[in-house]
mmCIF file of C-alpha atoms in Angstrom:
data_model
loop_
_atom_site.group_PDB
_atom_site.id
_atom_site.type_symbol
_atom_site.label_atom_id
_atom_site.label_comp_id
_atom_site.label_asym_id
_atom_site.label_seq_id
_atom_site.Cartn_x
_atom_site.Cartn_y
_atom_site.Cartn_z
ATOM 1 C CA UNK A 1 17.900 -57.783 -123.539
ATOM 2 C CA UNK A 2 20.244 -55.987 -120.958
ATOM 3 C CA UNK A 3 17.018 -56.116 -118.417
ATOM 4 C CA UNK A 4 16.940 -59.767 -119.302
ATOM 5 C CA UNK A 5 20.365 -60.450 -118.161
ATOM 6 C CA UNK A 6 20.047 -58.059 -115.145
ATOM 7 C CA UNK A 7 17.332 -59.771 -114.160
ATOM 8 C CA UNK A 8 18.936 -63.298 -114.847
ATOM 9 C CA UNK A 9 21.825 -62.360 -112.636
ATOM 10 C CA UNK A 10 20.170 -61.031 -109.635
ATOM 11 C CA UNK A 11 17.800 -64.047 -109.683
ATOM 12 C CA UNK A 12 20.838 -66.155 -109.497
ATOM 13 C CA UNK A 13 22.908 -64.109 -106.873
ATOM 14 C CA UNK A 14 19.124 -64.280 -104.580
ATOM 15 C CA UNK A 15 19.189 -68.135 -105.426
ATOM 16 C CA UNK A 16 22.968 -68.146 -104.568
ATOM 17 C CA UNK A 17 22.153 -66.253 -101.505
ATOM 18 C CA UNK A 18 19.814 -68.288 -100.161
ATOM 19 C CA UNK A 19 21.541 -71.696 -101.044
ATOM 20 C CA UNK A 20 24.647 -70.351 -98.877
ATOM 21 C CA UNK A 21 22.275 -69.530 -95.726
ATOM 22 C CA UNK A 22 20.422 -73.171 -95.767
ATOM 23 C CA UNK A 23 23.809 -74.898 -96.494
ATOM 24 C CA UNK A 24 25.258 -72.946 -93.460
ATOM 25 C CA UNK A 25 22.216 -73.974 -91.184
ATOM 26 C CA UNK A 26 22.657 -77.357 -91.893
ATOM 27 C CA UNK A 27 26.062 -77.730 -91.768
ATOM 28 C CA UNK A 28 26.297 -75.875 -88.197
ATOM 29 C CA UNK A 29 23.227 -78.103 -87.219
ATOM 30 C CA UNK A 30 25.160 -81.226 -88.517
ATOM 31 C CA UNK A 31 28.276 -79.837 -86.129
ATOM 32 C CA UNK A 32 26.352 -79.864 -83.451
ATOM 33 C CA UNK A 33 24.244 -82.446 -83.620
ATOM 34 C CA UNK A 34 28.023 -84.518 -84.113
ATOM 35 C CA UNK A 35 29.232 -82.464 -80.826
ATOM 36 C CA UNK A 36 26.300 -83.542 -78.858
ATOM 37 C CA UNK A 37 26.824 -87.172 -79.482
ATOM 38 C CA UNK A 38 30.564 -86.956 -78.787
ATOM 39 C CA UNK A 39 29.961 -85.246 -75.435
ATOM 40 C CA UNK A 40 30.278 -87.185 -72.418
ATOM 41 C CA UNK A 41 27.662 -86.956 -69.448
ATOM 42 C CA UNK A 42 27.426 -88.561 -66.216
ATOM 43 C CA UNK A 43 25.407 -88.253 -63.083
ATOM 44 C CA UNK A 44 26.147 -87.728 -59.482
ATOM 45 C CA UNK A 45 23.763 -89.197 -56.884
ATOM 46 C CA UNK A 46 23.833 -88.521 -53.034
ATOM 47 C CA UNK A 47 22.064 -90.882 -50.710
ATOM 48 C CA UNK A 48 20.925 -90.455 -47.260
ATOM 49 C CA UNK A 49 20.176 -86.743 -47.128
ATOM 50 C CA UNK A 50 19.075 -84.043 -46.313
ATOM 51 C CA UNK A 51 21.545 -82.821 -44.055
ATOM 52 C CA UNK A 52 21.351 -79.099 -42.435
ATOM 53 C CA UNK A 53 25.020 -78.839 -43.071
ATOM 54 C CA UNK A 54 26.461 -81.057 -45.514
ATOM 55 C CA UNK A 55 23.502 -80.751 -48.223
ATOM 56 C CA UNK A 56 23.884 -76.952 -49.069
ATOM 57 C CA UNK A 57 27.825 -77.709 -49.225
ATOM 58 C CA UNK A 58 27.270 -79.925 -51.823
ATOM 59 C CA UNK A 59 24.707 -78.033 -53.865
ATOM 60 C CA UNK A 60 27.052 -75.279 -53.749
ATOM 61 C CA UNK A 61 29.692 -76.804 -54.699
ATOM 62 C CA UNK A 62 27.840 -78.292 -57.621
ATOM 63 C CA UNK A 63 26.766 -74.993 -59.069
ATOM 64 C CA UNK A 64 30.608 -74.053 -59.310
ATOM 65 C CA UNK A 65 30.875 -76.625 -61.768
ATOM 66 C CA UNK A 66 27.556 -75.959 -63.362
ATOM 67 C CA UNK A 67 26.633 -79.407 -62.522
ATOM 68 C CA UNK A 68 23.328 -80.897 -61.352
ATOM 69 C CA UNK A 69 22.863 -83.998 -59.201
ATOM 70 C CA UNK A 70 20.358 -86.558 -57.943
ATOM 71 C CA UNK A 71 19.702 -86.782 -54.449
ATOM 72 C CA UNK A 72 18.142 -89.648 -52.927
ATOM 73 C CA UNK A 73 16.724 -88.787 -49.810
ATOM 74 C CA UNK A 74 15.373 -90.528 -46.674
ATOM 75 C CA UNK A 75 12.220 -89.859 -45.373
ATOM 76 C CA UNK A 76 12.756 -89.289 -41.760
ATOM 77 C CA UNK A 77 15.451 -87.111 -41.972
ATOM 78 C CA UNK A 78 13.634 -84.699 -44.332
ATOM 79 C CA UNK A 79 11.333 -84.359 -40.872
ATOM 80 C CA UNK A 80 14.639 -83.961 -38.933
ATOM 81 C CA UNK A 81 16.474 -81.192 -40.720
ATOM 82 C CA UNK A 82 15.387 -77.921 -41.419
ATOM 83 C CA UNK A 83 15.974 -78.039 -45.084
ATOM 84 C CA UNK A 84 14.562 -74.909 -47.307
ATOM 85 C CA UNK A 85 11.642 -76.325 -49.283
ATOM 86 C CA UNK A 86 13.407 -75.338 -52.916
ATOM 87 C CA UNK A 87 16.475 -75.974 -52.011
ATOM 88 C CA UNK A 88 17.134 -78.613 -54.692
ATOM 89 C CA UNK A 89 14.893 -76.757 -57.224
ATOM 90 C CA UNK A 90 17.173 -74.103 -56.898
ATOM 91 C CA UNK A 91 20.160 -75.784 -57.762
ATOM 92 C CA UNK A 92 18.148 -77.474 -60.720
ATOM 93 C CA UNK A 93 18.881 -80.974 -59.070
ATOM 94 C CA UNK A 94 16.471 -84.192 -58.753
ATOM 95 C CA UNK A 95 14.898 -85.698 -55.796
ATOM 96 C CA UNK A 96 14.505 -89.632 -55.554
ATOM 97 C CA UNK A 97 12.731 -91.936 -52.869
ATOM 98 C CA UNK A 98 15.521 -93.735 -50.291
ATOM 99 C CA UNK A 99 13.234 -95.159 -48.135
ATOM 100 C CA UNK A 100 11.682 -93.538 -45.184
ATOM 101 C CA UNK A 101 14.276 -95.075 -41.983
ATOM 102 C CA UNK A 102 16.877 -96.438 -44.231
ATOM 103 C CA UNK A 103 15.435 -100.244 -44.278
ATOM 104 C CA UNK A 104 17.223 -103.295 -46.194
ATOM 105 C CA UNK A 105 14.448 -104.047 -48.442
ATOM 106 C CA UNK A 106 15.983 -107.577 -48.871
ATOM 107 C CA UNK A 107 15.068 -108.551 -45.202
ATOM 108 C CA UNK A 108 11.726 -106.652 -44.491
ATOM 109 C CA UNK A 109 8.370 -107.902 -45.484
ATOM 110 C CA UNK A 110 6.959 -106.509 -48.488
ATOM 111 C CA UNK A 111 4.136 -104.617 -46.373
ATOM 112 C CA UNK A 112 6.576 -102.879 -44.570
ATOM 113 C CA UNK A 113 8.666 -101.756 -47.571
ATOM 114 C CA UNK A 114 5.894 -100.623 -49.198
ATOM 115 C CA UNK A 115 4.633 -98.314 -46.078
ATOM 116 C CA UNK A 116 8.286 -96.718 -46.014
ATOM 117 C CA UNK A 117 8.319 -96.039 -49.668
ATOM 118 C CA UNK A 118 5.117 -94.463 -49.746
ATOM 119 C CA UNK A 119 6.050 -92.530 -46.321
ATOM 120 C CA UNK A 120 8.919 -91.349 -48.010
ATOM 121 C CA UNK A 121 7.213 -90.125 -51.085
ATOM 122 C CA UNK A 122 4.516 -88.020 -48.619
ATOM 123 C CA UNK A 123 7.497 -86.502 -46.805
ATOM 124 C CA UNK A 124 9.005 -85.462 -50.176
ATOM 125 C CA UNK A 125 5.903 -84.266 -51.452
ATOM 126 C CA UNK A 126 4.511 -82.338 -48.087
ATOM 127 C CA UNK A 127 8.167 -80.471 -48.356
ATOM 128 C CA UNK A 128 9.440 -79.898 -51.388
ATOM 129 C CA UNK A 129 6.428 -80.372 -53.705
ATOM 130 C CA UNK A 130 7.739 -82.856 -56.165
ATOM 131 C CA UNK A 131 6.764 -86.788 -56.500
ATOM 132 C CA UNK A 132 9.963 -89.001 -57.220
ATOM 133 C CA UNK A 133 9.804 -91.536 -59.791
ATOM 134 C CA UNK A 134 13.144 -93.198 -58.887
ATOM 135 C CA UNK A 135 13.795 -95.150 -56.168
ATOM 136 C CA UNK A 136 17.299 -96.458 -54.674
ATOM 137 C CA UNK A 137 17.127 -99.214 -51.875
ATOM 138 C CA UNK A 138 19.273 -98.932 -48.969
ATOM 139 C CA UNK A 139 22.777 -101.040 -49.828
ATOM 140 C CA UNK A 140 21.434 -101.382 -53.575
ATOM 141 C CA UNK A 141 19.717 -104.416 -53.487
ATOM 142 C CA UNK A 142 16.368 -105.324 -54.524
ATOM 143 C CA UNK A 143 14.473 -108.588 -54.879
ATOM 144 C CA UNK A 144 11.921 -109.858 -57.508
ATOM 145 C CA UNK A 145 9.064 -108.774 -54.536
ATOM 146 C CA UNK A 146 10.254 -105.479 -54.417
ATOM 147 C CA UNK A 147 10.663 -104.887 -58.254
ATOM 148 C CA UNK A 148 6.909 -105.813 -58.677
ATOM 149 C CA UNK A 149 6.071 -103.415 -55.682
ATOM 150 C CA UNK A 150 8.157 -100.631 -57.793
ATOM 151 C CA UNK A 151 6.203 -101.629 -60.978
ATOM 152 C CA UNK A 152 3.165 -101.001 -59.037
ATOM 153 C CA UNK A 153 3.987 -97.818 -57.442
ATOM 154 C CA UNK A 154 5.348 -96.603 -61.068
ATOM 155 C CA UNK A 155 8.883 -95.973 -59.778
ATOM 156 C CA UNK A 156 12.181 -96.959 -61.198
ATOM 157 C CA UNK A 157 14.807 -98.762 -58.980
ATOM 158 C CA UNK A 158 18.639 -96.868 -59.721
ATOM 159 C CA UNK A 159 21.700 -98.387 -58.442
ATOM 160 C CA UNK A 160 25.209 -97.157 -59.734
ATOM 161 C CA UNK A 161 27.771 -97.897 -61.805
ATOM 162 C CA UNK A 162 30.757 -96.089 -59.992
ATOM 163 C CA UNK A 163 30.978 -96.428 -56.076
ATOM 164 C CA UNK A 164 33.245 -93.441 -54.786
ATOM 165 C CA UNK A 165 33.258 -95.492 -51.277
ATOM 166 C CA UNK A 166 32.830 -92.310 -49.201
ATOM 167 C CA UNK A 167 30.579 -94.475 -46.888
ATOM 168 C CA UNK A 168 33.661 -96.406 -45.589
ATOM 169 C CA UNK A 169 36.833 -94.115 -45.329
ATOM 170 C CA UNK A 170 38.088 -90.691 -44.368
ATOM 171 C CA UNK A 171 40.422 -90.835 -47.216
ATOM 172 C CA UNK A 172 39.767 -88.130 -49.594
ATOM 173 C CA UNK A 173 42.503 -89.397 -52.064
ATOM 174 C CA UNK A 174 40.861 -92.916 -51.995
ATOM 175 C CA UNK A 175 37.444 -91.411 -53.104
ATOM 176 C CA UNK A 176 38.899 -89.495 -55.596
ATOM 177 C CA UNK A 177 40.662 -92.119 -57.320
ATOM 178 C CA UNK A 178 37.812 -94.586 -56.892
ATOM 179 C CA UNK A 179 35.779 -92.417 -59.193
ATOM 180 C CA UNK A 180 38.212 -90.904 -61.403
ATOM 181 C CA UNK A 181 40.005 -94.369 -62.190
ATOM 182 C CA UNK A 182 36.854 -95.869 -63.012
ATOM 183 C CA UNK A 183 34.587 -93.086 -64.775
ATOM 184 C CA UNK A 184 33.379 -93.585 -68.202
ATOM 185 C CA UNK A 185 30.670 -91.556 -70.269
ATOM 186 C CA UNK A 186 27.149 -92.729 -68.849
ATOM 187 C CA UNK A 187 28.089 -93.593 -65.729
ATOM 188 C CA UNK A 188 25.887 -93.111 -62.290
ATOM 189 C CA UNK A 189 28.388 -92.289 -59.488
ATOM 190 C CA UNK A 190 27.309 -93.009 -55.763
ATOM 191 C CA UNK A 191 28.185 -90.520 -53.151
ATOM 192 C CA UNK A 192 26.644 -89.855 -49.855
ATOM 193 C CA UNK A 193 25.207 -86.356 -48.184
ATOM 194 C CA UNK A 194 26.820 -86.949 -44.515
ATOM 195 C CA UNK A 195 30.431 -86.170 -44.602
ATOM 196 C CA UNK A 196 32.626 -83.447 -44.967
ATOM 197 C CA UNK A 197 35.351 -85.699 -47.050
ATOM 198 C CA UNK A 198 32.736 -86.219 -49.563
ATOM 199 C CA UNK A 199 32.546 -82.432 -50.281
ATOM 200 C CA UNK A 200 36.301 -82.071 -50.491
ATOM 201 C CA UNK A 201 36.849 -84.958 -52.899
ATOM 202 C CA UNK A 202 33.672 -83.805 -54.915
ATOM 203 C CA UNK A 203 35.294 -79.977 -55.576
ATOM 204 C CA UNK A 204 38.539 -82.445 -57.265
ATOM 205 C CA UNK A 205 36.309 -84.642 -59.044
ATOM 206 C CA UNK A 206 34.319 -82.035 -60.718
ATOM 207 C CA UNK A 207 37.064 -79.792 -61.549
ATOM 208 C CA UNK A 208 39.327 -83.048 -63.029
ATOM 209 C CA UNK A 209 36.075 -84.277 -65.087
ATOM 210 C CA UNK A 210 35.051 -81.131 -66.182
ATOM 211 C CA UNK A 211 38.709 -80.684 -67.814
ATOM 212 C CA UNK A 212 38.530 -83.583 -69.551
ATOM 213 C CA UNK A 213 35.026 -82.858 -71.565
ATOM 214 C CA UNK A 214 32.627 -83.952 -68.922
ATOM 215 C CA UNK A 215 29.142 -82.529 -67.916
ATOM 216 C CA UNK A 216 27.077 -83.326 -65.138
ATOM 217 C CA UNK A 217 23.249 -84.069 -65.430
ATOM 218 C CA UNK A 218 20.661 -85.340 -63.353
ATOM 219 C CA UNK A 219 19.778 -89.596 -63.377
ATOM 220 C CA UNK A 220 16.267 -88.768 -65.809
ATOM 221 C CA UNK A 221 18.348 -86.310 -68.068
ATOM 222 C CA UNK A 222 21.250 -88.896 -68.569
ATOM 223 C CA UNK A 223 19.026 -91.212 -70.047
ATOM 224 C CA UNK A 224 17.005 -88.793 -72.195
ATOM 225 C CA UNK A 225 20.077 -87.141 -73.630
ATOM 226 C CA UNK A 226 21.296 -91.045 -74.305
ATOM 227 C CA UNK A 227 17.934 -91.701 -75.925
ATOM 228 C CA UNK A 228 17.130 -94.446 -73.206
ATOM 229 C CA UNK A 229 13.514 -94.576 -71.647
ATOM 230 C CA UNK A 230 13.307 -95.206 -67.830
ATOM 231 C CA UNK A 231 10.807 -97.934 -66.719
ATOM 232 C CA UNK A 232 9.355 -98.909 -63.435
ATOM 233 C CA UNK A 233 10.175 -102.870 -64.304
ATOM 234 C CA UNK A 234 14.022 -102.831 -64.337
ATOM 235 C CA UNK A 235 17.023 -102.028 -62.300
ATOM 236 C CA UNK A 236 19.130 -99.436 -64.005
ATOM 237 C CA UNK A 237 23.120 -99.273 -63.233
ATOM 238 C CA UNK A 238 24.124 -96.615 -65.624
ATOM 239 C CA UNK A 239 23.167 -95.609 -68.970
ATOM 240 C CA UNK A 240 26.318 -96.509 -70.638
ATOM 241 C CA UNK A 241 26.577 -100.443 -70.711
ATOM 242 C CA UNK A 242 24.468 -102.882 -72.381
ATOM 243 C CA UNK A 243 24.638 -105.103 -69.076
ATOM 244 C CA UNK A 244 23.623 -101.921 -67.151
ATOM 245 C CA UNK A 245 20.053 -102.990 -67.913
ATOM 246 C CA UNK A 246 20.159 -105.983 -65.084
ATOM 247 C CA UNK A 247 16.575 -107.264 -64.986
#
């Protein structure tokens, strides 16, 4: 009788122990999933690079805040500047296509646009050993013909939802205000890889957003985190608003 009682007690404690382990596992998993759903993510993007001086300083500033970003490169500048082959990979950043000569795709004929995009792809592939799937049109404008071309090339057009306007000012505070006053979870921020003022503003912006619980990822990672699929036949402004799928 005593042995039966002892065996019952032991079995009870064993199953209680197993239950506690599984309970804690699922509770922790539930908490982590809830926390992940409530995390705030944004993607910074930098156009018009590479640049021998600014590119590395932007990358170092990003690293300071454990941030990633997407760089839309101009093909002719890849050949012009002496950027290191693995520089973007080293800092866990993403490369996108920004045309070969920064042509306006709204006004050029479709064959010229095709050649420009392919030339840029070739320059990026040759130098960085990657083939971009993201395309940002110079000036951000895309017509139906270009959209069809990008679908044919299996490339996704990306715009932005927050414009820092670092391209039209030398005022650091103006750039900072443009970003911080308009930012939201899922946004894509437009900046440029050509001016020191951008780097100065970026450091302040990342610090403030970091304090407010934002994480900084590449554009591709942003859409994956948000459970959204990037398709080559659509234009994307951000990963946070219903109207940001604009075509």
